[in-house]
Amino acid sequence: MAKMAASMVDSGEDAFRKIFKFYRRRNPPPDLTGVTDFSGGEPGDRVSGNDVEASRVGLKPVREWRAFGLQGYPGFIFISNPFLRGCQAFWVRQCLKTYPQKPNICNLDMHMNPSETQDIWGQSRWNFIFLTYKENRNTHTLLEKLRWVTLGYHYNWDSKTYSSSSHTPFPSDLHSLSSRVSAACGFPGFQSEAAILNFYRPDSCLGIHVDESELDHTRPLLSFSFGQSAIFLLGGRRRQDPPTAMYMHSGDVMVMSGQSRLLYHAVPCILPAAAGRSALEAEGPVPDPDPDRDLRDGALPEPVSQEDWTVCRRYIQTSRVNVTVRQVLEPGQSLPETRACSPQGTAAAAADRRSEKRKRSSGSTDSVHTSHT
Ligand code: OGA
Ligand code: MN
């Protein structure tokens, strides 16, 4: 990998783009031997925190987390699946059933009326429960058409800004999870003010970008991954800097803070689970009863019903969900109020512009949202 990266830098301007294309390639499939896999490595001593608080959001005691740094990337922390067995199911269910609900905003709102996108889960779940899932069937449920959801301050893909006029309450459970993780990584008092959920189908990717729309860059950016695995490319401050490739598996958490907060990054491809069931499918929705855990009743996230789990399990058989949580403002700071407009009006225009952009770029690219690129 180091050799490949070096030869690419020599040959041209944008080393990141070349490596992105290398991992995006289908035929022949790319050589993955240089991809860092934290799930097997030796963790460092980077996190500390309160174990009972962690269990309330479905996380293992902090002292059991396997947290890694990456040489050359100060402030980047990779926590290899810190979730208690059975507890990821709760977060997958929230991402598929709860967070896409109004008043949150999703890609389907760009072209559909709020009444049509009111109950994405309810309109889709029977297909997952009763129909045999076929990759090639030509009608897709709304759940399968979901590409992104925004929470809190709703990111405006067009202007790449947040605004005080487009804000809805941030889910308190996701804030609890985020504040636990950020506190354990040395950032107490994290305010979850915006989140973007990305929903990846097998051919999806996420283009090369920096998350710089937030006004406070001293706070970390948190990323939670569920379902299928993916490759994550972490670059430098400049597009010419060749990125490091790493696997993201279900349950993995990444923290981009300090000097790593504003680095270029991208997701060039989703990696289907090896033959058989993915680790998360095998895990199921029921928390492992562990007699050694000192937990009070009700200290775990609420259990997921078998019916909800059936829908989630079938969805993640082919898909990946990523949640990035951001603090937008410094304490006491406020956002400018941009021209208030209905999500419909501007959003439809923005979506049209985005599809234009997609046509101009590589035709086969199914990017979860192109405006990042
Ligand atoms: C983002 C992002 C990474 C991922 O939404 O800004 O970088 O793993 N997501 O999906
Ligand atoms: Mn990002």
Short mmCIF file of C-alpha atoms in Angstrom, two decimals, residues 36-357:
data_model
loop_
_atom_site.label_atom_id
_atom_site.label_comp_id
_atom_site.label_asym_id
_atom_site.label_seq_id
_atom_site.Cartn_x
_atom_site.Cartn_y
_atom_site.Cartn_z
CA THR A 36 -5.58 -1.54 8.10
CA ASP A 37 -7.89 -3.77 10.15
CA PHE A 38 -8.14 -2.55 13.73
CA SER A 39 -10.34 -5.48 14.75
CA GLY A 40 -7.24 -7.65 15.13
CA GLY A 41 -4.70 -5.17 16.53
CA GLU A 42 -3.34 -4.28 19.95
CA PRO A 43 -5.14 -1.27 21.38
CA GLY A 44 -3.54 1.64 23.18
CA ASP A 45 -4.67 3.27 26.40
CA ARG A 46 -6.71 6.16 25.03
CA VAL A 47 -10.08 6.15 26.74
CA SER A 48 -11.47 6.33 30.25
CA GLY A 49 -14.92 6.84 31.68
CA ASN A 50 -17.95 5.75 33.65
CA ASP A 51 -18.98 2.11 33.03
CA VAL A 52 -22.63 2.28 34.17
CA GLU A 53 -23.26 5.36 32.05
CA ALA A 54 -21.75 3.53 29.08
CA SER A 55 -24.02 0.51 29.53
CA ARG A 56 -27.12 2.72 29.42
CA VAL A 57 -26.38 3.47 25.79
CA GLY A 58 -25.39 -0.13 25.02
CA LEU A 59 -21.61 0.30 25.31
CA LYS A 60 -19.20 -2.04 27.09
CA PRO A 61 -17.41 -0.79 30.20
CA VAL A 62 -14.93 1.83 28.95
CA ARG A 63 -11.92 -0.09 30.28
CA GLU A 64 -12.84 -2.93 27.85
CA TRP A 65 -12.95 -0.71 24.76
CA ARG A 66 -10.29 -1.41 22.16
CA ALA A 67 -9.26 2.11 21.16
CA PHE A 68 -6.48 2.83 18.64
CA GLY A 69 -4.57 5.85 17.46
CA LEU A 70 -3.01 6.05 14.02
CA GLN A 71 0.56 7.19 13.49
CA GLY A 72 0.68 10.49 11.63
CA TYR A 73 -2.93 11.35 12.53
CA PRO A 74 -2.96 13.01 15.96
CA GLY A 75 -6.50 13.30 17.34
CA PHE A 76 -7.84 10.37 15.32
CA ILE A 77 -9.21 7.58 17.52
CA PHE A 78 -10.64 4.31 16.22
CA ILE A 79 -12.72 2.30 18.70
CA SER A 80 -13.24 -1.22 17.46
CA ASN A 81 -16.89 -2.08 18.16
CA PRO A 82 -17.35 -0.99 21.79
CA PHE A 83 -21.04 -2.05 21.85
CA LEU A 84 -22.31 -4.70 24.23
CA ARG A 85 -23.36 -7.86 22.42
CA GLY A 86 -26.98 -7.49 21.25
CA CYS A 87 -27.06 -3.71 21.74
CA GLN A 88 -26.22 -2.55 18.21
CA ALA A 89 -29.70 -3.72 17.23
CA PHE A 90 -31.24 -0.84 19.18
CA TRP A 91 -29.20 1.73 17.24
CA VAL A 92 -29.91 0.11 13.89
CA ARG A 93 -33.63 0.17 14.72
CA GLN A 94 -33.39 3.88 15.69
CA CYS A 95 -31.63 4.67 12.40
CA LEU A 96 -34.13 2.80 10.24
CA LYS A 97 -37.41 3.28 12.12
CA THR A 98 -37.19 6.31 14.41
CA TYR A 99 -34.74 8.90 13.06
CA PRO A 100 -36.17 9.03 9.51
CA GLN A 101 -39.51 10.18 11.00
CA LYS A 102 -40.68 13.78 10.84
CA PRO A 103 -39.66 16.40 11.79
CA ASN A 104 -36.27 15.07 10.67
CA ILE A 105 -35.39 15.59 7.00
CA CYS A 106 -34.38 12.91 4.48
CA ASN A 107 -33.47 12.70 0.80
CA LEU A 108 -37.00 11.52 -0.06
CA ASP A 109 -38.38 14.88 1.11
CA MET A 110 -36.59 16.48 -1.84
CA HIS A 111 -39.13 15.06 -4.28
CA MET A 112 -42.05 13.88 -2.13
CA ASN A 113 -44.66 15.51 0.06
CA PRO A 114 -44.24 15.22 3.83
CA SER A 115 -47.43 13.09 3.94
CA GLU A 116 -45.76 10.53 1.66
CA THR A 117 -42.53 10.38 3.65
CA GLN A 118 -44.26 10.41 7.03
CA ASP A 119 -44.03 6.69 7.68
CA ILE A 120 -41.13 5.23 5.70
CA TRP A 121 -40.78 2.27 8.05
CA GLY A 122 -44.53 1.50 8.11
CA GLN A 123 -44.74 1.58 4.32
CA SER A 124 -41.69 -0.64 3.86
CA ARG A 125 -41.67 -3.17 6.66
CA TRP A 126 -44.10 -5.73 5.16
CA ASN A 127 -41.85 -6.14 2.16
CA PHE A 128 -39.02 -7.07 4.46
CA ILE A 129 -41.14 -9.33 6.63
CA PHE A 130 -43.06 -11.25 3.96
CA LEU A 131 -41.31 -10.95 0.64
CA THR A 132 -38.16 -12.79 -0.23
CA TYR A 133 -35.57 -10.11 -0.75
CA LYS A 134 -34.39 -10.03 -4.34
CA GLU A 135 -31.61 -7.65 -5.29
CA ASN A 136 -32.93 -7.27 -8.83
CA ARG A 137 -36.62 -6.65 -8.28
CA ASN A 138 -37.51 -3.37 -9.87
CA THR A 139 -39.65 -1.80 -7.20
CA HIS A 140 -37.86 -0.62 -4.12
CA THR A 141 -39.40 0.28 -0.80
CA LEU A 142 -38.97 3.77 0.61
CA LEU A 143 -36.57 2.29 3.15
CA GLU A 144 -34.38 1.04 0.32
CA LYS A 145 -34.54 4.47 -1.32
CA LEU A 146 -33.39 6.24 1.82
CA ARG A 147 -29.91 7.77 1.31
CA TRP A 148 -29.58 10.33 4.08
CA VAL A 149 -31.37 11.76 7.10
CA THR A 150 -30.38 14.94 8.94
CA LEU A 151 -31.02 15.63 12.64
CA GLY A 152 -30.76 18.75 14.81
CA TYR A 153 -29.42 21.57 12.66
CA HIS A 154 -30.29 20.20 9.21
CA TYR A 155 -27.34 20.36 6.89
CA ASN A 156 -28.08 22.29 3.72
CA TRP A 157 -26.39 20.29 0.95
CA ASP A 158 -26.58 23.19 -1.45
CA SER A 159 -25.10 26.02 0.58
CA LYS A 160 -23.07 23.61 2.78
CA THR A 161 -24.21 25.50 5.85
CA TYR A 162 -26.38 25.08 8.93
CA SER A 163 -28.99 27.66 9.82
CA SER A 164 -31.03 28.53 12.90
CA SER A 165 -34.16 28.47 10.72
CA SER A 166 -33.74 24.77 9.91
CA HIS A 167 -33.47 23.09 13.27
CA THR A 168 -35.44 20.38 15.09
CA PRO A 169 -34.74 18.79 18.49
CA PHE A 170 -31.75 16.44 18.52
CA PRO A 171 -32.67 12.87 19.66
CA SER A 172 -31.71 12.59 23.34
CA ASP A 173 -30.66 8.93 23.09
CA LEU A 174 -28.17 9.67 20.30
CA HIS A 175 -26.86 12.62 22.27
CA SER A 176 -26.32 10.34 25.31
CA LEU A 177 -24.35 7.88 23.17
CA SER A 178 -22.28 10.68 21.61
CA SER A 179 -21.52 12.46 24.86
CA ARG A 180 -20.40 9.17 26.47
CA VAL A 181 -18.02 8.44 23.61
CA SER A 182 -16.63 11.96 23.39
CA ALA A 183 -16.16 12.20 27.17
CA ALA A 184 -14.28 8.89 27.16
CA CYS A 185 -11.99 10.31 24.47
CA GLY A 186 -11.21 13.41 26.52
CA PHE A 187 -13.95 15.78 25.36
CA PRO A 188 -16.44 16.29 28.19
CA GLY A 189 -19.40 18.59 27.58
CA PHE A 190 -19.89 17.64 23.92
CA GLN A 191 -23.13 19.08 22.52
CA SER A 192 -24.71 16.93 19.79
CA GLU A 193 -26.23 19.61 17.59
CA ALA A 194 -26.35 18.05 14.13
CA ALA A 195 -26.12 14.57 12.65
CA ILE A 196 -26.05 13.11 9.18
CA LEU A 197 -27.15 9.51 8.68
CA ASN A 198 -25.87 7.93 5.47
CA PHE A 199 -27.52 4.78 4.10
CA TYR A 200 -25.28 2.78 1.78
CA ARG A 201 -26.47 0.14 -0.70
CA PRO A 202 -23.87 -2.35 -1.99
CA ASP A 203 -22.73 -0.01 -4.79
CA SER A 204 -22.79 3.25 -2.84
CA CYS A 205 -19.82 5.40 -1.97
CA LEU A 206 -19.15 8.75 -0.33
CA GLY A 207 -16.96 11.20 -2.17
CA ILE A 208 -13.79 12.91 -0.95
CA HIS A 209 -14.61 15.73 1.46
CA VAL A 210 -13.79 17.64 4.64
CA ASP A 211 -16.48 18.35 7.24
CA GLU A 212 -15.88 22.02 7.83
CA SER A 213 -19.38 23.54 7.92
CA GLU A 214 -19.49 23.38 11.70
CA LEU A 215 -18.38 26.63 13.33
CA ASP A 216 -16.53 24.98 16.21
CA HIS A 217 -13.71 22.76 14.99
CA THR A 218 -12.26 22.24 18.46
CA ARG A 219 -15.01 19.68 19.15
CA PRO A 220 -14.65 16.13 17.76
CA LEU A 221 -16.63 14.62 14.92
CA LEU A 222 -18.03 11.21 15.85
CA SER A 223 -18.85 8.42 13.43
CA PHE A 224 -20.83 5.24 14.16
CA SER A 225 -21.06 2.39 11.62
CA PHE A 226 -23.62 -0.41 11.46
CA GLY A 227 -24.31 -3.28 9.07
CA GLN A 228 -22.04 -4.09 6.14
CA SER A 229 -18.34 -3.24 6.31
CA ALA A 230 -16.70 -0.51 4.25
CA ILE A 231 -13.32 0.97 3.44
CA PHE A 232 -12.57 4.37 4.93
CA LEU A 233 -9.87 6.58 3.45
CA LEU A 234 -8.31 9.13 5.77
CA GLY A 235 -6.13 11.69 4.01
CA GLY A 236 -4.41 14.92 4.93
CA ARG A 237 -5.17 18.64 4.82
CA ARG A 238 -4.56 18.69 1.07
CA ARG A 239 -6.07 16.59 -1.71
CA GLN A 240 -2.55 15.68 -2.82
CA ASP A 241 -1.86 13.87 0.47
CA PRO A 242 -2.30 10.11 -0.08
CA PRO A 243 -4.85 8.61 2.32
CA THR A 244 -4.58 5.64 4.67
CA ALA A 245 -7.14 2.90 4.00
CA MET A 246 -8.88 1.13 6.89
CA TYR A 247 -11.83 -1.18 7.37
CA MET A 248 -14.96 -0.03 9.16
CA HIS A 249 -17.00 -2.91 10.53
CA SER A 250 -20.36 -2.93 12.23
CA GLY A 251 -20.22 -1.23 15.63
CA ASP A 252 -16.95 0.60 14.94
CA VAL A 253 -16.69 4.17 16.20
CA MET A 254 -14.31 6.81 14.87
CA VAL A 255 -13.44 10.08 16.50
CA MET A 256 -11.87 12.84 14.40
CA SER A 257 -10.54 15.50 16.72
CA GLY A 258 -7.65 17.94 17.10
CA GLN A 259 -5.39 17.96 14.06
CA SER A 260 -7.47 15.20 12.45
CA ARG A 261 -10.78 17.07 12.65
CA LEU A 262 -10.38 18.74 9.25
CA LEU A 263 -8.75 15.98 7.20
CA TYR A 264 -10.01 14.83 3.81
CA HIS A 265 -11.82 11.51 3.97
CA ALA A 266 -14.09 9.29 1.86
CA VAL A 267 -15.80 5.90 1.63
CA PRO A 268 -14.95 4.36 -1.77
CA CYS A 269 -16.77 1.07 -1.35
CA ILE A 270 -18.97 -1.18 0.74
CA LEU A 271 -17.70 -4.69 1.38
CA PRO A 272 -20.35 -7.39 1.46
CA ALA A 273 -20.01 -9.68 4.47
CA ALA A 274 -18.15 -12.87 3.64
CA ALA A 275 -20.36 -15.86 2.84
CA GLY A 276 -22.83 -16.48 5.59
CA ARG A 277 -24.18 -14.05 8.10
CA SER A 278 -22.48 -10.82 9.07
CA ALA A 279 -21.35 -10.55 12.68
CA LEU A 280 -24.23 -8.24 13.51
CA GLU A 281 -26.86 -10.53 12.00
CA ALA A 282 -25.47 -13.40 14.03
CA GLU A 283 -25.51 -11.23 17.15
CA GLY A 284 -29.26 -10.63 17.16
CA PRO A 285 -31.32 -8.16 19.18
CA VAL A 286 -31.11 -9.62 22.66
CA PRO A 287 -28.44 -8.31 25.02
CA ASP A 288 -26.17 -11.04 26.33
CA PRO A 289 -26.98 -11.79 29.95
CA ASP A 290 -23.59 -11.41 31.62
CA PRO A 291 -23.73 -12.23 35.33
CA ASP A 292 -20.48 -10.36 35.94
CA ARG A 293 -21.86 -7.04 34.78
CA ASP A 294 -22.85 -4.75 37.57
CA LEU A 295 -25.87 -3.20 35.91
CA ARG A 296 -29.07 -2.04 37.47
CA ASP A 297 -32.36 -3.11 35.83
CA GLY A 298 -33.23 -0.95 32.90
CA ALA A 299 -29.66 0.22 32.46
CA LEU A 300 -29.50 -1.09 28.88
CA PRO A 301 -31.24 0.37 25.82
CA GLU A 302 -34.78 -0.90 25.37
CA PRO A 303 -34.94 -4.33 23.62
CA VAL A 304 -35.89 -4.51 19.94
CA SER A 305 -38.96 -6.62 19.09
CA GLN A 306 -38.50 -9.70 16.93
CA GLU A 307 -40.58 -8.11 14.17
CA ASP A 308 -38.51 -4.92 14.11
CA TRP A 309 -35.33 -6.98 14.17
CA THR A 310 -36.49 -9.02 11.15
CA VAL A 311 -36.77 -5.81 9.14
CA CYS A 312 -33.43 -4.46 10.40
CA ARG A 313 -31.65 -7.77 9.87
CA ARG A 314 -32.83 -8.08 6.28
CA TYR A 315 -31.92 -4.46 5.59
CA ILE A 316 -28.38 -4.77 6.90
CA GLN A 317 -27.87 -8.03 5.00
CA THR A 318 -26.93 -5.79 2.08
CA SER A 319 -26.62 -2.27 3.50
CA ARG A 320 -24.55 -0.09 5.74
CA VAL A 321 -25.67 2.78 7.96
CA ASN A 322 -23.30 5.48 9.18
CA VAL A 323 -24.14 8.22 11.66
CA THR A 324 -21.87 11.25 12.07
CA VAL A 325 -22.60 13.48 15.03
CA ARG A 326 -21.33 17.04 15.17
CA GLN A 327 -21.20 19.94 17.58
CA VAL A 328 -21.89 22.93 15.36
CA LEU A 329 -21.43 25.89 17.72
CA GLU A 330 -19.07 27.04 20.40
CA PRO A 331 -20.86 27.39 23.75
CA GLY A 332 -22.82 30.65 23.65
CA GLN A 333 -22.44 31.08 19.90
CA SER A 334 -25.46 31.28 17.58
CA LEU A 335 -25.99 30.69 13.90
CA PRO A 336 -27.09 33.29 11.40
CA GLU A 337 -30.68 32.89 10.24
CA THR A 338 -30.71 32.32 6.51
CA ARG A 339 -33.77 33.02 4.35
CA ALA A 340 -36.49 30.71 5.68
CA CYS A 341 -37.84 28.44 2.97
CA SER A 342 -39.87 25.25 2.85
CA PRO A 343 -37.74 22.11 2.56
CA GLN A 344 -39.69 21.39 -0.64
CA GLY A 345 -38.88 24.46 -2.72
CA THR A 346 -35.13 24.73 -2.30
CA ALA A 347 -34.68 21.05 -1.69
CA ALA A 348 -36.17 20.01 -5.01
CA ALA A 349 -33.97 22.46 -6.84
CA ALA A 350 -30.96 21.28 -4.89
CA ALA A 351 -31.74 17.65 -5.66
CA ASP A 352 -32.00 18.45 -9.35
CA ARG A 353 -28.67 20.20 -9.26
CA ARG A 354 -27.18 17.22 -7.47
CA SER A 355 -28.44 14.75 -10.04
CA GLU A 356 -26.97 17.00 -12.74
CA LYS A 357 -23.66 16.80 -10.94
#
